[in-house]
Amino acid sequence: MMLDIWKPEIFHGRRKNKDFFEGWYFKMVDYSEKRAYAVIPGVSIARDPLKSHAFIMFLDARARKMNYFRYSLDDMKAGDKKFELTIGESFFSTSEMTLNLKQGRDRIIARISFKDTYPWPVKVLSPGVMGWYAFVPGMECYHGILSMDHAVEGFIEINGIRKDLNGGRGYIEKDWGVSMPSSWIWMQTNHFDRNGISLSGSIAKIPWLGNYFTGYIFGFLYDNKLYKFTTYSGAKVTGLNVTDDKIKILLENKAYCLDIDADRSEGVELPAPKLGGMTAKVNESLHSSINITLLRKTGSDTKLIYSGTGKNAGLELVGNVDELIKGLKKASNRR
């Protein structure tokens, strides 16, 4: 339905029968910052109906272990007016999560609540983080940020050992479409020197009219203000440099500059969607750190707004960086 555009959080695959995926990403870090988890419920609708299924991925960063729990499509139920998702005996929304997962000898139970969520604003002409691109039909992948930062309460019990999450912090986003991009950089952290500061950003190859350009969406939440640096708002990536241990990105718009210096760390391999099937791979870290500097432009000079380091950062680098750099020029020519 057309009105679903203004509800990025809900299930968008109700009328899809092939080449479609949808996944919600929940990141949680405990109060001590010693434990980080990612839970990804979703659906894979492949060309071969026998390969179509629902799933729940559970990533334990400290143990460097990923469990993939597979379900039939009949085991998944999703609300059509608000985000309420049930897969097997597990439940997900933007306010709570219940896990009841079994696989071989592994058993994962969780009762978790999310408080004071901060979604990317949805407006009439800009329905969420995608901006006006959300109105473009047939894009390879759509994206939503359901909460930049929030409090986490509850517990996760892994094989009988309970982990307390009270006082932790969380983040929620999602993707849906045909495939994830062939090349992308993604990063996220909301563990700075105090609560309420959060960075989420991605740079990706975007197929477009038989060719492609490189699109980017970055948001920095500070003092209850979301500073946006996006392709559709006219911001520019004026620097992108990737080495074996660093990712450096410089973004600018008319009023602000955002300098990002991320440390790469070893992660865990996760399945990723391609043509609806979960046949691709992505390596994700939850233990990276990201240095941030936000400056306000004041004539020919700049004024410091914030500088700090975000810990427990999620970080992904997939595909060809040179392809992304080349595509940035195409994005510039589009404006």
C-alpha positions as semicolon CSV with decimal commas, in nm:
position;residue;x (nm);y (nm);z (nm)
1;M;0,000;0,000;0,000
2;M;0,114;0,354;-0,077
3;L;0,071;0,463;0,285
4;D;0,336;0,206;0,388
5;I;0,599;0,449;0,258
6;W;0,543;0,661;0,570
7;K;0,582;0,354;0,793
8;P;0,936;0,226;0,727
9;E;0,922;0,012;1,043
10;I;0,640;-0,221;0,931
11;F;0,660;-0,536;0,715
12;H;0,676;-0,445;0,344
13;G;0,684;-0,794;0,192
14;R;0,319;-0,889;0,222
15;R;0,257;-0,918;-0,152
16;K;0,603;-1,040;-0,255
17;N;0,649;-1,390;-0,397
18;K;1,013;-1,388;-0,515
19;D;1,339;-1,189;-0,506
20;F;1,264;-1,014;-0,177
21;F;1,420;-0,984;0,166
22;E;1,340;-0,786;0,476
23;G;1,535;-0,773;0,800
24;W;1,526;-0,574;1,124
25;Y;1,854;-0,514;1,310
26;F;1,856;-0,482;1,690
27;K;2,188;-0,395;1,854
28;M;2,223;-0,412;2,234
29;V;2,522;-0,341;2,461
30;D;2,510;-0,402;2,836
31;Y;2,585;-0,140;3,101
32;S;2,939;-0,267;3,160
33;E;3,005;-0,254;2,784
34;K;3,161;-0,600;2,808
35;R;2,885;-0,769;2,608
36;A;2,736;-0,670;2,273
37;Y;2,464;-0,853;2,084
38;A;2,290;-0,814;1,749
39;V;1,957;-0,983;1,677
40;I;1,828;-0,983;1,319
41;P;1,481;-1,123;1,250
42;G;1,373;-1,131;0,889
43;V;1,235;-1,305;0,583
44;S;1,397;-1,440;0,266
45;I;1,169;-1,492;-0,036
46;A;1,379;-1,660;-0,305
47;R;1,298;-1,757;-0,665
48;D;1,296;-2,118;-0,550
49;P;0,999;-2,146;-0,308
50;L;1,176;-2,429;-0,126
51;K;1,450;-2,186;-0,024
52;S;1,214;-1,918;0,105
53;H;1,204;-1,891;0,482
54;A;1,190;-1,667;0,789
55;F;1,494;-1,641;1,015
56;I;1,642;-1,500;1,333
57;M;2,017;-1,434;1,348
58;F;2,178;-1,398;1,690
59;L;2,529;-1,251;1,708
60;D;2,727;-1,267;2,033
61;A;3,021;-1,032;1,972
62;R;3,220;-1,137;2,278
63;A;3,199;-1,506;2,189
64;R;3,242;-1,420;1,818
65;K;2,958;-1,658;1,743
66;M;2,653;-1,634;1,516
67;N;2,348;-1,861;1,533
68;Y;2,107;-1,876;1,238
69;F;1,761;-1,998;1,334
70;R;1,552;-2,094;1,029
71;Y;1,171;-2,106;1,019
72;S;0,904;-2,166;0,757
73;L;0,721;-1,861;0,622
74;D;0,409;-1,987;0,801
75;D;0,591;-1,937;1,133
76;M;0,609;-1,562;1,071
77;K;0,330;-1,315;1,146
78;A;0,356;-0,936;1,103
79;G;0,120;-0,654;1,189
80;D;-0,007;-0,455;0,892
81;K;-0,056;-0,120;1,070
82;K;0,233;-0,115;1,316
83;F;0,557;-0,302;1,369
84;E;0,473;-0,619;1,557
85;L;0,663;-0,924;1,434
86;T;0,636;-1,283;1,555
87;I;0,870;-1,557;1,430
88;G;0,823;-1,893;1,595
89;E;0,806;-1,825;1,970
90;S;0,992;-1,492;1,948
91;F;0,840;-1,141;1,930
92;F;0,978;-0,806;1,814
93;S;0,862;-0,444;1,820
94;T;1,026;-0,106;1,877
95;S;0,940;-0,128;2,247
96;E;1,018;-0,490;2,335
97;M;1,178;-0,818;2,233
98;T;1,111;-1,173;2,348
99;L;1,339;-1,455;2,235
100;N;1,282;-1,827;2,266
101;L;1,537;-1,993;2,035
102;K;1,657;-2,351;2,011
103;Q;1,921;-2,500;1,782
104;G;2,094;-2,826;1,865
105;R;2,236;-2,777;2,214
106;D;2,202;-2,399;2,198
107;R;1,912;-2,233;2,379
108;I;1,865;-1,854;2,389
109;I;1,594;-1,685;2,595
110;A;1,545;-1,310;2,631
111;R;1,298;-1,063;2,781
112;I;1,398;-0,710;2,682
113;S;1,230;-0,368;2,671
114;F;1,339;-0,054;2,485
115;K;1,267;0,289;2,633
116;D;1,291;0,645;2,494
117;T;1,354;0,541;2,133
118;Y;1,463;0,809;1,883
119;P;1,354;0,723;1,524
120;W;1,478;0,912;1,219
121;P;1,197;1,167;1,161
122;V;0,925;1,078;0,910
123;K;0,786;1,375;0,717
124;V;0,539;1,412;0,432
125;L;0,802;1,470;0,162
126;S;1,081;1,282;0,340
127;P;0,942;0,959;0,487
128;G;1,238;0,859;0,699
129;V;1,609;0,814;0,639
130;M;1,564;0,745;0,263
131;G;1,430;1,097;0,200
132;W;1,256;1,135;-0,137
133;Y;1,425;0,815;-0,260
134;A;1,162;0,629;-0,057
135;F;0,912;0,723;-0,331
136;V;1,123;0,568;-0,610
137;P;0,982;0,226;-0,707
138;G;1,203;-0,072;-0,783
139;M;1,515;0,031;-0,592
140;E;1,750;-0,254;-0,504
141;C;1,738;-0,182;-0,131
142;Y;1,541;0,045;0,105
143;H;1,656;0,146;0,452
144;G;1,498;0,263;0,776
145;I;1,631;0,381;1,113
146;L;1,379;0,299;1,385
147;S;1,585;0,424;1,679
148;M;1,918;0,605;1,685
149;D;1,953;0,550;2,059
150;H;1,750;0,415;2,351
151;A;1,771;0,253;2,693
152;V;1,769;-0,127;2,722
153;E;1,625;-0,320;3,017
154;G;1,597;-0,696;3,069
155;F;1,815;-1,002;3,017
156;I;1,949;-1,255;2,769
157;E;2,000;-1,614;2,883
158;I;2,240;-1,822;2,671
159;N;2,253;-2,194;2,751
160;G;2,138;-2,134;3,107
161;I;2,373;-1,842;3,180
162;R;2,184;-1,515;3,229
163;K;2,331;-1,184;3,110
164;D;2,186;-0,868;3,266
165;L;2,113;-0,589;3,016
166;N;1,964;-0,335;3,260
167;G;2,110;0,009;3,198
168;G;2,235;-0,084;2,852
169;R;2,195;0,104;2,526
170;G;2,038;-0,004;2,199
171;Y;1,989;0,080;1,832
172;I;1,733;-0,043;1,572
173;E;1,734;-0,023;1,191
174;K;1,609;-0,228;0,897
175;D;1,654;-0,304;0,526
176;W;1,423;-0,446;0,263
177;G;1,423;-0,499;-0,111
178;V;1,578;-0,735;-0,367
179;S;1,944;-0,746;-0,256
180;M;2,189;-0,561;-0,038
181;P;2,426;-0,340;-0,240
182;S;2,729;-0,504;-0,402
183;S;2,954;-0,249;-0,225
184;W;2,895;-0,059;0,098
185;I;3,037;0,084;0,418
186;W;2,816;0,089;0,729
187;M;2,891;0,213;1,079
188;Q;2,701;0,280;1,400
189;T;2,780;0,371;1,758
190;N;2,588;0,522;2,048
191;H;2,849;0,476;2,322
192;F;3,014;0,814;2,363
193;D;3,112;0,997;2,683
194;R;2,743;1,032;2,779
195;N;2,407;0,891;2,676
196;G;2,203;1,048;2,396
197;I;2,487;1,078;2,142
198;S;2,469;0,850;1,841
199;L;2,614;0,809;1,492
200;S;2,466;0,601;1,213
201;G;2,592;0,612;0,856
202;S;2,631;0,422;0,532
203;I;2,782;0,468;0,187
204;A;2,660;0,231;-0,082
205;K;2,653;0,156;-0,453
206;I;2,306;0,245;-0,587
207;P;2,199;0,097;-0,924
208;W;2,030;0,374;-1,125
209;L;1,883;0,373;-1,477
210;G;2,120;0,107;-1,609
211;N;2,421;0,258;-1,433
212;Y;2,497;0,344;-1,069
213;F;2,600;0,617;-0,830
214;T;2,724;0,613;-0,470
215;G;2,465;0,722;-0,217
216;Y;2,520;0,807;0,149
217;I;2,313;0,860;0,460
218;F;2,474;0,982;0,783
219;G;2,304;1,107;1,094
220;F;2,471;1,235;1,412
221;L;2,246;1,278;1,715
222;Y;2,374;1,529;1,970
223;D;2,182;1,728;2,234
224;N;1,850;1,608;2,090
225;K;1,936;1,744;1,746
226;L;1,990;1,516;1,447
227;Y;2,258;1,649;1,211
228;K;2,191;1,499;0,867
229;F;2,444;1,447;0,588
230;T;2,268;1,274;0,297
231;T;2,280;1,252;-0,081
232;Y;1,925;1,382;-0,120
233;S;1,984;1,686;0,105
234;G;2,282;1,809;-0,096
235;A;2,557;1,710;0,148
236;K;2,889;1,600;0,000
237;V;3,148;1,335;0,084
238;T;3,465;1,541;0,047
239;G;3,697;1,266;0,170
240;L;3,692;0,886;0,173
241;N;3,999;0,679;0,256
242;V;4,007;0,311;0,353
243;T;4,312;0,117;0,477
244;D;4,354;-0,220;0,646
245;D;4,286;-0,070;0,989
246;K;4,107;0,262;0,924
247;I;3,805;0,412;0,749
248;K;3,814;0,791;0,722
249;I;3,518;0,991;0,591
250;L;3,468;1,366;0,569
251;L;3,116;1,499;0,505
252;E;2,999;1,856;0,453
253;N;2,676;2,044;0,400
254;K;2,613;2,419;0,387
255;A;2,632;2,462;0,764
256;Y;2,837;2,176;0,912
257;C;3,134;1,942;0,867
258;L;3,145;1,588;1,008
259;D;3,486;1,420;1,034
260;I;3,479;1,043;1,095
261;D;3,783;0,827;1,176
262;A;3,687;0,463;1,237
263;D;3,914;0,185;1,360
264;R;3,848;-0,147;1,189
265;S;3,844;-0,463;1,403
266;E;3,785;-0,829;1,329
267;G;3,423;-0,934;1,314
268;V;3,190;-1,228;1,252
269;E;3,062;-1,346;0,914
270;L;2,686;-1,311;0,866
271;P;2,455;-1,427;0,584
272;A;2,327;-1,144;0,365
273;P;2,051;-1,126;0,101
274;K;2,103;-1,152;-0,274
275;L;1,800;-1,173;-0,506
276;G;1,590;-1,248;-0,200
277;G;1,801;-1,548;-0,096
278;M;2,045;-1,545;0,196
279;T;2,342;-1,643;-0,020
280;A;2,582;-1,349;0,024
281;K;2,821;-1,291;0,317
282;V;2,913;-0,986;0,524
283;N;3,170;-0,948;0,801
284;E;3,045;-0,738;1,092
285;S;3,232;-0,609;1,395
286;L;3,066;-0,482;1,713
287;H;3,394;-0,384;1,881
288;S;3,523;-0,103;1,662
289;S;3,572;0,257;1,776
290;I;3,486;0,574;1,585
291;N;3,632;0,920;1,643
292;I;3,387;1,199;1,559
293;T;3,437;1,573;1,513
294;L;3,139;1,795;1,430
295;L;3,212;2,154;1,323
296;R;2,984;2,447;1,243
297;K;3,086;2,665;0,950
298;T;3,120;3,033;1,045
299;G;3,218;3,229;0,740
300;S;3,571;3,125;0,643
301;D;3,626;2,954;0,980
302;T;3,470;2,669;1,181
303;K;3,350;2,628;1,541
304;L;3,372;2,302;1,731
305;I;3,037;2,155;1,838
306;Y;3,150;1,813;1,953
307;S;3,452;1,586;1,945
308;G;3,462;1,239;2,098
309;T;3,501;0,866;2,050
310;G;3,217;0,619;2,008
311;K;3,291;0,269;2,136
312;N;3,124;-0,069;2,076
313;A;3,076;0,039;1,717
314;G;2,917;-0,174;1,450
315;L;3,125;-0,164;1,132
316;E;3,094;-0,330;0,791
317;L;3,296;-0,296;0,471
318;V;3,176;-0,497;0,172
319;G;3,285;-0,497;-0,193
320;N;3,503;-0,258;-0,389
321;V;3,598;0,074;-0,227
322;D;3,727;0,212;-0,559
323;E;3,381;0,150;-0,700
324;L;3,230;0,360;-0,422
325;I;3,479;0,644;-0,478
326;K;3,406;0,645;-0,852
327;G;3,034;0,651;-0,780
328;L;3,068;0,957;-0,557
329;K;3,153;1,160;-0,868
330;K;2,834;1,033;-1,030
331;A;2,634;1,133;-0,721
332;S;2,787;1,481;-0,743
333;N;2,689;1,510;-1,109
334;R;2,328;1,414;-1,022
335;R;2,277;1,716;-0,797
